[in-house]
Short mmCIF file of C-alpha atoms in Angstrom, two decimals:
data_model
loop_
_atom_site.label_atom_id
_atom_site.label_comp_id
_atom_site.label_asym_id
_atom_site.label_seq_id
_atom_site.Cartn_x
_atom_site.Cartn_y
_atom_site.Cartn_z
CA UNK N 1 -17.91 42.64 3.19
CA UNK N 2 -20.56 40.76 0.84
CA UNK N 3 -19.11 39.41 -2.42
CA UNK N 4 -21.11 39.96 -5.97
CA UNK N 5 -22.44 36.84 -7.46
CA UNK N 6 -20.27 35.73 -10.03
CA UNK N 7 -22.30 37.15 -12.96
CA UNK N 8 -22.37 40.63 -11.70
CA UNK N 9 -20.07 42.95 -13.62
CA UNK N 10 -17.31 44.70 -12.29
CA UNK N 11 -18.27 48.51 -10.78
CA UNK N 12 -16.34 50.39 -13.58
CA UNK N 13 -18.04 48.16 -16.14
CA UNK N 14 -21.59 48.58 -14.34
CA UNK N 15 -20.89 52.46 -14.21
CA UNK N 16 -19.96 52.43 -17.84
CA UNK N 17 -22.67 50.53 -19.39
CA UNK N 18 -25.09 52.53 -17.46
CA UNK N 19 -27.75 53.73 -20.03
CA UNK N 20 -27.08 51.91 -23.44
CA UNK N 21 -29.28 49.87 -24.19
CA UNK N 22 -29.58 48.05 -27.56
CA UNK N 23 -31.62 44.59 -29.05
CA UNK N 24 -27.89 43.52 -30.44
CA UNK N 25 -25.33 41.72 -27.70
CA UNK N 26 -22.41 40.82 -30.55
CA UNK N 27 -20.45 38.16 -29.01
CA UNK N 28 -16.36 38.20 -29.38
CA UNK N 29 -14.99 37.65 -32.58
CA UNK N 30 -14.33 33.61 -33.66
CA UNK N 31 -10.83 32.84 -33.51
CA UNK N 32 -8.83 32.58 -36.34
CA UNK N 33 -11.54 34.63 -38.30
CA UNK N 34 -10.16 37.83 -40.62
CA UNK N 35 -11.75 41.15 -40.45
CA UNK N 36 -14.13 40.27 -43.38
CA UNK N 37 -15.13 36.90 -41.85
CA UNK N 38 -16.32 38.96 -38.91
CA UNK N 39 -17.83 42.04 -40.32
CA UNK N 40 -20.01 39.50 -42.76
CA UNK N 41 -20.96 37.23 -39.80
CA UNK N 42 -22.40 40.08 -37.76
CA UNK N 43 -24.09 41.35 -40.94
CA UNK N 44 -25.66 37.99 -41.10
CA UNK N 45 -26.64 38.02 -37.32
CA UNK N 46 -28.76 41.69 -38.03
CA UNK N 47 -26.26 43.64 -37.79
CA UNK N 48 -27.14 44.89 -41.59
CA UNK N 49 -30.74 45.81 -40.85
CA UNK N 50 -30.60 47.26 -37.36
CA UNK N 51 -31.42 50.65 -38.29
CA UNK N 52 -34.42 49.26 -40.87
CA UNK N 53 -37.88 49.96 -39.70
CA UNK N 54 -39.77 46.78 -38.92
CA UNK N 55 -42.24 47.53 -41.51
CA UNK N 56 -39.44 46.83 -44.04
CA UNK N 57 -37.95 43.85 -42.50
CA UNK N 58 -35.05 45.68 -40.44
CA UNK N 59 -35.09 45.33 -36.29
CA UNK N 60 -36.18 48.95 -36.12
CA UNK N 61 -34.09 50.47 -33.81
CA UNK N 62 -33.61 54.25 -33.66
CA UNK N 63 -30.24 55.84 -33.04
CA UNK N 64 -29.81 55.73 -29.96
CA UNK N 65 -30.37 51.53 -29.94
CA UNK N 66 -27.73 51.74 -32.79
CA UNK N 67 -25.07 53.65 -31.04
CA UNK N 68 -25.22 51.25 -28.22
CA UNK N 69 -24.87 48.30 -30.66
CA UNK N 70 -22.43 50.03 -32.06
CA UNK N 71 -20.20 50.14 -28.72
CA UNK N 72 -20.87 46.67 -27.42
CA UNK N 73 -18.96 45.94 -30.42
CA UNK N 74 -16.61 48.57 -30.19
CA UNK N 75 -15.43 46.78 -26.75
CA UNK N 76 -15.07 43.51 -28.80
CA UNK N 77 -14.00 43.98 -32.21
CA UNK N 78 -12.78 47.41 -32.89
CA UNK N 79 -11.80 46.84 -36.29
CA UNK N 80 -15.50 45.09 -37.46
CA UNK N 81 -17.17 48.20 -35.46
CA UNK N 82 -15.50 51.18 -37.28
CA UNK N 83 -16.09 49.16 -40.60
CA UNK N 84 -20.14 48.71 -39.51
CA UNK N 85 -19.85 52.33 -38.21
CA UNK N 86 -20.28 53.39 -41.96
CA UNK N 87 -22.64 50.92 -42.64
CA UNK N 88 -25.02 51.95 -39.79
CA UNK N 89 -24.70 55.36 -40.71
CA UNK N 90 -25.70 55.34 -44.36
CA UNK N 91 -28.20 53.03 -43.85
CA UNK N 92 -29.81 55.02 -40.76
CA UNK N 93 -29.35 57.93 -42.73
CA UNK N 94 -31.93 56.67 -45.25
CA UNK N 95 -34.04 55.30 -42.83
CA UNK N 96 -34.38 58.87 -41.72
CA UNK N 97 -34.16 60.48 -44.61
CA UNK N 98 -37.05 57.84 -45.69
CA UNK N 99 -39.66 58.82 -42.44
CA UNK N 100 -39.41 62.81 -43.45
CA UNK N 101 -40.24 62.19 -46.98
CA UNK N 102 -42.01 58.81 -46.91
CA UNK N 103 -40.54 58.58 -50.76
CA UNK N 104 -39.60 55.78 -52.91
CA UNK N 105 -36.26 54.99 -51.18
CA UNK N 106 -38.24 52.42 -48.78
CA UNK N 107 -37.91 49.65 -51.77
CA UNK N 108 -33.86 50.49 -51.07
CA UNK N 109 -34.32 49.64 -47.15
CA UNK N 110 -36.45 46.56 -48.24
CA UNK N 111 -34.10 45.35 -50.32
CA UNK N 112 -30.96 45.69 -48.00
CA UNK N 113 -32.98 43.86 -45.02
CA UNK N 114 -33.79 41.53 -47.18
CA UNK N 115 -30.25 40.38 -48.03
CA UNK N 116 -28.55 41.61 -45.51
CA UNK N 117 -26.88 43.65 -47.65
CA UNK N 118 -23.74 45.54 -46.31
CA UNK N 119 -23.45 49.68 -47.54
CA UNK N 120 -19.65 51.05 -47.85
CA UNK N 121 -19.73 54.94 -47.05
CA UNK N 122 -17.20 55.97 -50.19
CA UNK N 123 -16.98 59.87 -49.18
CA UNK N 124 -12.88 59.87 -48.54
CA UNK N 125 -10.57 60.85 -51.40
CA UNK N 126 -7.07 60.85 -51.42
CA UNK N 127 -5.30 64.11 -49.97
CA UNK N 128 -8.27 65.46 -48.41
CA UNK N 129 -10.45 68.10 -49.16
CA UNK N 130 -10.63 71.72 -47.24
CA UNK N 131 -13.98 71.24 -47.56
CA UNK N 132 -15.25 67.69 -46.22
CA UNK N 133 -18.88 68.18 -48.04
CA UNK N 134 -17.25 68.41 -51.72
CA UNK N 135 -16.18 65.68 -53.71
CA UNK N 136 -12.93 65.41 -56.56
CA UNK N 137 -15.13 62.99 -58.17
CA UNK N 138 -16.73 64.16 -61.48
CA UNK N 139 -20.59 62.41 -62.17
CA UNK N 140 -21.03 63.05 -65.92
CA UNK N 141 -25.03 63.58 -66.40
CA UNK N 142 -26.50 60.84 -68.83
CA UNK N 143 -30.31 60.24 -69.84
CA UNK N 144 -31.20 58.33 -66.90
CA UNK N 145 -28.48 58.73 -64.44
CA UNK N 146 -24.77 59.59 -64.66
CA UNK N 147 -20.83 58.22 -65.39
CA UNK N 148 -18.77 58.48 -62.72
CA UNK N 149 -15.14 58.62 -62.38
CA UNK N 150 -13.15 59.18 -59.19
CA UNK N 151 -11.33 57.25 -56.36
CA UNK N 152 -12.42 57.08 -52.70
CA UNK N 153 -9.81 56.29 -50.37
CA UNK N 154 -10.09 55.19 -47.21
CA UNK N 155 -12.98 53.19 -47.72
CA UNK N 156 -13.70 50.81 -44.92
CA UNK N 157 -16.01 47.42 -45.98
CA UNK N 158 -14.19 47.84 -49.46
CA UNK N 159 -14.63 43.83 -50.01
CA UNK N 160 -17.13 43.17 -48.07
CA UNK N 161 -20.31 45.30 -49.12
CA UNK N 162 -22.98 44.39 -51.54
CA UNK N 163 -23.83 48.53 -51.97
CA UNK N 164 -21.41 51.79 -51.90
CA UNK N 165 -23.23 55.23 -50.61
CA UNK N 166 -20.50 57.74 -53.02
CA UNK N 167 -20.54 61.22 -53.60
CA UNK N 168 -19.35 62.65 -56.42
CA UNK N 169 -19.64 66.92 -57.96
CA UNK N 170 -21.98 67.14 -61.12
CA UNK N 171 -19.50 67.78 -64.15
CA UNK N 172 -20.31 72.00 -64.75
CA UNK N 173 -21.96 72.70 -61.84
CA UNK N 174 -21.79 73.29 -57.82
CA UNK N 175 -24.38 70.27 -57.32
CA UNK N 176 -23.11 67.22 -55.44
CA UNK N 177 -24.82 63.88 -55.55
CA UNK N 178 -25.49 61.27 -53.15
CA UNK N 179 -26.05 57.99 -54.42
CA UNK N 180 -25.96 54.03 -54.26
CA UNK N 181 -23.82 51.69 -56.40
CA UNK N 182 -23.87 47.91 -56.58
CA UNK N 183 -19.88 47.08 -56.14
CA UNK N 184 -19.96 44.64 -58.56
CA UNK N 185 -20.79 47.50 -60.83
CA UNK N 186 -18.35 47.30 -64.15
CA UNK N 187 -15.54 50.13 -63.98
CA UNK N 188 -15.08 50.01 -60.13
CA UNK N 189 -12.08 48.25 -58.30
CA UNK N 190 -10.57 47.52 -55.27
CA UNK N 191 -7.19 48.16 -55.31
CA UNK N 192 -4.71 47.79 -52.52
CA UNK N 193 -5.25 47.71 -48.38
CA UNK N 194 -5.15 50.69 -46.19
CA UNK N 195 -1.62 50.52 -44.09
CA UNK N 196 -2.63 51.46 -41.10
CA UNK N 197 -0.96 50.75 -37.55
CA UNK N 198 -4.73 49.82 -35.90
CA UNK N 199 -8.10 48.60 -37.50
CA UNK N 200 -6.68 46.60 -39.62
CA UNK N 201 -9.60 44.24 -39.59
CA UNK N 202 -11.61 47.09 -41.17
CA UNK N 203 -11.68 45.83 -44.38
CA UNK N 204 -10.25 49.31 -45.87
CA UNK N 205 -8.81 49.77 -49.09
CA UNK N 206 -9.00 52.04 -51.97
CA UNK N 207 -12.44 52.22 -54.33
CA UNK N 208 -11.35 53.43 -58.32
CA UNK N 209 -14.18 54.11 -60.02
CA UNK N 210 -13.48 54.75 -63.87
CA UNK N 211 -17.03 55.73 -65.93
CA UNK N 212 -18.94 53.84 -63.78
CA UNK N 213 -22.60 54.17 -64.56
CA UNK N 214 -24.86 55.42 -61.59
CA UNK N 215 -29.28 54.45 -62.47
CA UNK N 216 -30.91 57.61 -61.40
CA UNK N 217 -33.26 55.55 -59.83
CA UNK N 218 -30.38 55.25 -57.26
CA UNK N 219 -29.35 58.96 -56.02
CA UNK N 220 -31.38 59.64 -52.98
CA UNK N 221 -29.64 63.41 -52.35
CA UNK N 222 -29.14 66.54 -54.93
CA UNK N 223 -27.62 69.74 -53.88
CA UNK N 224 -24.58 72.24 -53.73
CA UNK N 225 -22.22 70.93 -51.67
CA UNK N 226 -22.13 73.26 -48.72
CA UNK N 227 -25.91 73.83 -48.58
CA UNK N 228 -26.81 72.52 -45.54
CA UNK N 229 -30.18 71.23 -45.38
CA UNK N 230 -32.24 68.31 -42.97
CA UNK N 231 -30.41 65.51 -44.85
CA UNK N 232 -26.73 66.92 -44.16
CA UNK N 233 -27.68 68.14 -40.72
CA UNK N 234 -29.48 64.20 -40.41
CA UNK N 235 -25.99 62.78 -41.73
CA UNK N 236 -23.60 64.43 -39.28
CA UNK N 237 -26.22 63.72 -36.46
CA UNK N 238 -25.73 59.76 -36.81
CA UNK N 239 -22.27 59.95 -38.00
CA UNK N 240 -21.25 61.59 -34.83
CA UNK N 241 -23.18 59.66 -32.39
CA UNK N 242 -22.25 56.30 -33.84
CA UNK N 243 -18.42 57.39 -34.37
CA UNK N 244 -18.60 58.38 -30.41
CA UNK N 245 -20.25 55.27 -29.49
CA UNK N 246 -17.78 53.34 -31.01
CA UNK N 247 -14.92 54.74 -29.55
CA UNK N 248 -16.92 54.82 -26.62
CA UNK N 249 -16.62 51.03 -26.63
CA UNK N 250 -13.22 51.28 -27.96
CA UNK N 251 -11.82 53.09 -24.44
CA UNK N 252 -14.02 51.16 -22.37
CA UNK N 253 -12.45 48.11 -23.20
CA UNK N 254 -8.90 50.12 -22.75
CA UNK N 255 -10.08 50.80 -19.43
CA UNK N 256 -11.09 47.13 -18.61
CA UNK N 257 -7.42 46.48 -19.24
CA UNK N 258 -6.46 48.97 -16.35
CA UNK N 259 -9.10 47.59 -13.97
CA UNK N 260 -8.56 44.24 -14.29
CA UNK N 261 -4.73 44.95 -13.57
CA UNK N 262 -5.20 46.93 -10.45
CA UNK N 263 -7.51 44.74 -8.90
CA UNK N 264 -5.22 41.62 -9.77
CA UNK N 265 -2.20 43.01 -8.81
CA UNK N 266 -4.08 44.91 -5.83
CA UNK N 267 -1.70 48.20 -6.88
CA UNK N 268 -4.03 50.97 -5.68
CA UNK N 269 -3.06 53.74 -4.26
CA UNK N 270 -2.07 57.23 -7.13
CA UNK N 271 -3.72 54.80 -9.68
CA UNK N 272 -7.16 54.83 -8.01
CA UNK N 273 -7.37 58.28 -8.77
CA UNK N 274 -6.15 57.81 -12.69
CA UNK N 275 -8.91 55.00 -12.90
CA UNK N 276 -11.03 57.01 -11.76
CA UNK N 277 -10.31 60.27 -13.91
CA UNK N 278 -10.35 58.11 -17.29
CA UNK N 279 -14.24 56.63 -15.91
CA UNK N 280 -15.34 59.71 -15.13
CA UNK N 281 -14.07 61.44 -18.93
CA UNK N 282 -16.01 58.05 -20.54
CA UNK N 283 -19.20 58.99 -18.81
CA UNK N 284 -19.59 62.71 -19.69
CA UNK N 285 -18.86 61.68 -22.74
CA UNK N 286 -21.71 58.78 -23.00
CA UNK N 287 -24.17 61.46 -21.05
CA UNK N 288 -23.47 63.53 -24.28
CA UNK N 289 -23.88 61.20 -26.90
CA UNK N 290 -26.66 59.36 -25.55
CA UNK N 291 -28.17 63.08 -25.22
CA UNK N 292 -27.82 64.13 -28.47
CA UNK N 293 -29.35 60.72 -29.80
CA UNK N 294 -32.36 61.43 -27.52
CA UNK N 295 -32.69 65.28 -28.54
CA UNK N 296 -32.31 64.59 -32.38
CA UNK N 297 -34.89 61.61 -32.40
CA UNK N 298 -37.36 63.44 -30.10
CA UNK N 299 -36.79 66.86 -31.97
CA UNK N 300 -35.73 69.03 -29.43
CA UNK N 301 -32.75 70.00 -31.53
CA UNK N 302 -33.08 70.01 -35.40
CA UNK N 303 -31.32 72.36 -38.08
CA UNK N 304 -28.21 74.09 -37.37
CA UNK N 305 -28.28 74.09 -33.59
CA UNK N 306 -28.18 69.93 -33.96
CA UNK N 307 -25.30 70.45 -36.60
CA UNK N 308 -23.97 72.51 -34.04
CA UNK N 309 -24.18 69.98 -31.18
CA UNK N 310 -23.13 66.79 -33.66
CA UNK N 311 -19.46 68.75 -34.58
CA UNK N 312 -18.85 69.56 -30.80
CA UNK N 313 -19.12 66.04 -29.80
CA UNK N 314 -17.26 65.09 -32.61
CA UNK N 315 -14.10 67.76 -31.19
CA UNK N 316 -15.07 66.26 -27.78
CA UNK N 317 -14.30 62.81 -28.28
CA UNK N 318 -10.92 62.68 -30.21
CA UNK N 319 -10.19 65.35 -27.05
CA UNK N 320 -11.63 62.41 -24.22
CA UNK N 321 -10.06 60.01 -25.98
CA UNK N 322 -6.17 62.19 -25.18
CA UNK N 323 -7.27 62.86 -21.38
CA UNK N 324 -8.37 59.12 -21.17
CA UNK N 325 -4.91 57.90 -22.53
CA UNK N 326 -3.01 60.45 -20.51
CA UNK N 327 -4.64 58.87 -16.94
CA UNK N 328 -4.31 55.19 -18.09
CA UNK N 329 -0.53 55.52 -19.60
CA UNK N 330 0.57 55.73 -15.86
CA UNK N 331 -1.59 52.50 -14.85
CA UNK N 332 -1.24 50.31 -18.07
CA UNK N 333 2.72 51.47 -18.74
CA UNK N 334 4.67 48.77 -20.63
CA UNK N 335 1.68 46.76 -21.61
CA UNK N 336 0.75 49.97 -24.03
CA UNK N 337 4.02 49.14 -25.87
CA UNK N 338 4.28 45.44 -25.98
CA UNK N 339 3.57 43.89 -29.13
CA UNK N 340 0.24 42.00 -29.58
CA UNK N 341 -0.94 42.89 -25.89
CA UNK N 342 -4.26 43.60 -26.02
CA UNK N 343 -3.89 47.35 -24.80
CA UNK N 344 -0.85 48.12 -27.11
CA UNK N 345 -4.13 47.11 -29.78
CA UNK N 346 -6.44 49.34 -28.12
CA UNK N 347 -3.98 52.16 -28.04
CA UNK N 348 -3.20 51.80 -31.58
CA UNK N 349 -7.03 51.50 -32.64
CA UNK N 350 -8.14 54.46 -30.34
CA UNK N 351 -5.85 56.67 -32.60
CA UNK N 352 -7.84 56.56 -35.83
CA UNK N 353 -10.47 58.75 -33.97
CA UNK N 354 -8.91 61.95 -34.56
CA UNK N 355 -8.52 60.74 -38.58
CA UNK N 356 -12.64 60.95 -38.58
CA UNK N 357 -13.94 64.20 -40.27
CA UNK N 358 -14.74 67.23 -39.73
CA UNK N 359 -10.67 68.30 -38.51
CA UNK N 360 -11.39 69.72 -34.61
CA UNK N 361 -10.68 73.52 -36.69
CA UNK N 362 -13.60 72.86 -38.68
CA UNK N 363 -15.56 71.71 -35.89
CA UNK N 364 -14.98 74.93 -33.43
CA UNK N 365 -15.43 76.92 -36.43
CA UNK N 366 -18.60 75.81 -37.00
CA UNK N 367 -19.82 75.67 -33.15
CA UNK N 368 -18.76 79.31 -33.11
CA UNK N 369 -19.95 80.33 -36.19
CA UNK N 370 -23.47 79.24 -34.99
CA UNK N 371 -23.03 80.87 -31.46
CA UNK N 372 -21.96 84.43 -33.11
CA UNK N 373 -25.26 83.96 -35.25
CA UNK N 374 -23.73 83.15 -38.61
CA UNK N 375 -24.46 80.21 -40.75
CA UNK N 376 -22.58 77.48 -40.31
CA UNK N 377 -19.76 76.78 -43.58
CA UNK N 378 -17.72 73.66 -44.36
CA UNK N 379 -15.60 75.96 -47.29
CA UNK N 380 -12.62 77.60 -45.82
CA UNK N 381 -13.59 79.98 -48.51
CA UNK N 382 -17.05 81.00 -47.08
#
């Protein structure tokens, strides 16, 4: 039997990575570095422009490049790539936004490449809402913007970002706004960590945001919140397919851990097949969101049916990520419950997927919804 040269990946890992390809490689985290020493040293390696078109000093790269960037890290440093998961989706979400209206909001992608400027996505409030799309947060209208007062909680890159992407509900009305907010902005604070059992290098804590003035300048989005138009349908597109990726990356590296103990310990046998169930879960579900990059980008999905598609991958993965846990429990056993043992980590950090929104309700509800030809609603009430 020929023997790989020593630089050849494993098969599982070979099989996994299969298909992603992205101009980022992040390298493991340094040692002894916190979670925002690592988040702000990948922003400074280009992680903060990746989704930038070249033309305003960003790398360029188009979702699917992103997602892929966005699970080599995932298989590194979990915590840094769901942090940079909500930085890589606002700021791809202008980038789109910016090539179908080819508006003012370049000088905003400009200026973010240019510093490397970090974006916090500030959408979560405490408690929850019934409907994800609506916001608790009041924006009082002023003569060239508006006051806002609210709190956003969880809010991962808290510390760490220059910008914060916030909605908030226009005081009087139905309309919703979408805007940017320096955080150094007067009348917003950072007050307390998120205590969670995983990601805790996210950099998560609480935003409080008492009358803090929003430049009009600065509010790239306007409408009702459950209208759903190109830049909602745009939003959930490269939410999804980055939150996937990530956890993509996430499990892969859970599986490395099983791997790399059967082959050591040579303990085949039952536990070929449970390797081999979790690998083949983890590439259905990279088929899927490497499809969905590839149909959104090239337009052979758009509107409701891509909405459609973005919320059943989103259901899909926090369900992969239960069958791959339920084959690699057998394989891993007590190393999934010892303390600061690198799958007991990945365990813990694989469970924030299912915290993500839309709930797996809302996201059947609105694949069926679209399949029995009505529109799609994020208001229980609709």
């Amino acid at each position: 039997m020929s023997v790989p040269p020593a630089d050849t990946p494993p098969a599982h890992r070979a099989l996994l990575d299969a298909g992603w390809r992205t101009p980022l490689h992040p390298g493991p985290p340094r040692e002894g570095a916190d979670g925002p020493e690592r988040i702000r040293a990948l922003a400074a390696e280009g992680y903060a422009a990746l989704p930038i078109p070249s033309e305003f000093g960003g790398a360029g790269a188009g979702l699917a490049e992103v997602a892929a960037a966005q699970r080599a890290l995932g298989q590194s440093d979990p915590s840094a790539a769901v942090a940079l998961n909500m930085h890589a989706f606002t700021v791809g979400l202008m980038a789109d936004y910016w090539q179908r209206h080819r508006d003012t909001s370049w000088m905003l992608l400009e200026g973010i490449a240019e510093a490397g400027a970090l974006v916090a996505s500030a959408f979560a409030e405490p408690g929850g809402s019934p409907n994800f799309m609506s916001s608790r947060s009041e924006a009082v209208p002023l003569g060239k913007g508006y006051r806002v007062t609210g709190v956003k909680y969880p809010c991962s890159l808290a510390t760490t970002a220059t910008l914060v992407c916030l909605t908030a509900r226009v005081t009087g009305t139905d309309e919703t706004i979408l805007a940017l907010v320096p955080r150094t902005s007067p009348g917003l604070t950072v007050e307390g960590e998120w205590p969670s059992l995983g990601m805790t290098g996210s950099d998560t804590a609480r935003l409080v945001l008492r009358d803090v003035d929003v430049d009009d300048r600065l509010v790239f989005h306007r409408g009702p919140a459950d209208v759903i138009d190109d830049t909602v349908v745009s939003g959930m597109v490269w939410f999804t397919v980055l939150l996937t990726a990530t956890y993509h990356g996430v499990l892969s590296a859970l599986l490395d851990q099983a791997a790399r103990q059967m082959t050591c310990a040579g303990t085949y046998g039952p536990r070929t097949a449970l390797l081999g169930r979790a690998t083949r879960e983890l590439l259905a579900l990279g088929g899927a969101c490497r499809q969905l990059a590839a149909d959104f980008t090239d337009g052979a999905v758009s509107g409701h049916a891509a909405l459609a598609c973005a919320v059943g991958l989103r259901a899909s993965l926090s369900e992969t990520r239960d069958r791959v846990l339920a084959a690699l429990t057998p394989v891993l056993g007590g190393r999934l419950y010892g303390r600061g043992h690198p799958a007991a980590d990945l365990l813990l950090d694989s469970l924030a997927v299912h915290h993500h929104p839309p709930s797996l309700l809302t996201c059947d509800e609105a694949v069926g919804a679209h399949c029995t030809g009505r529109d799609i609603t994020f208001d229980p009430a609709g």
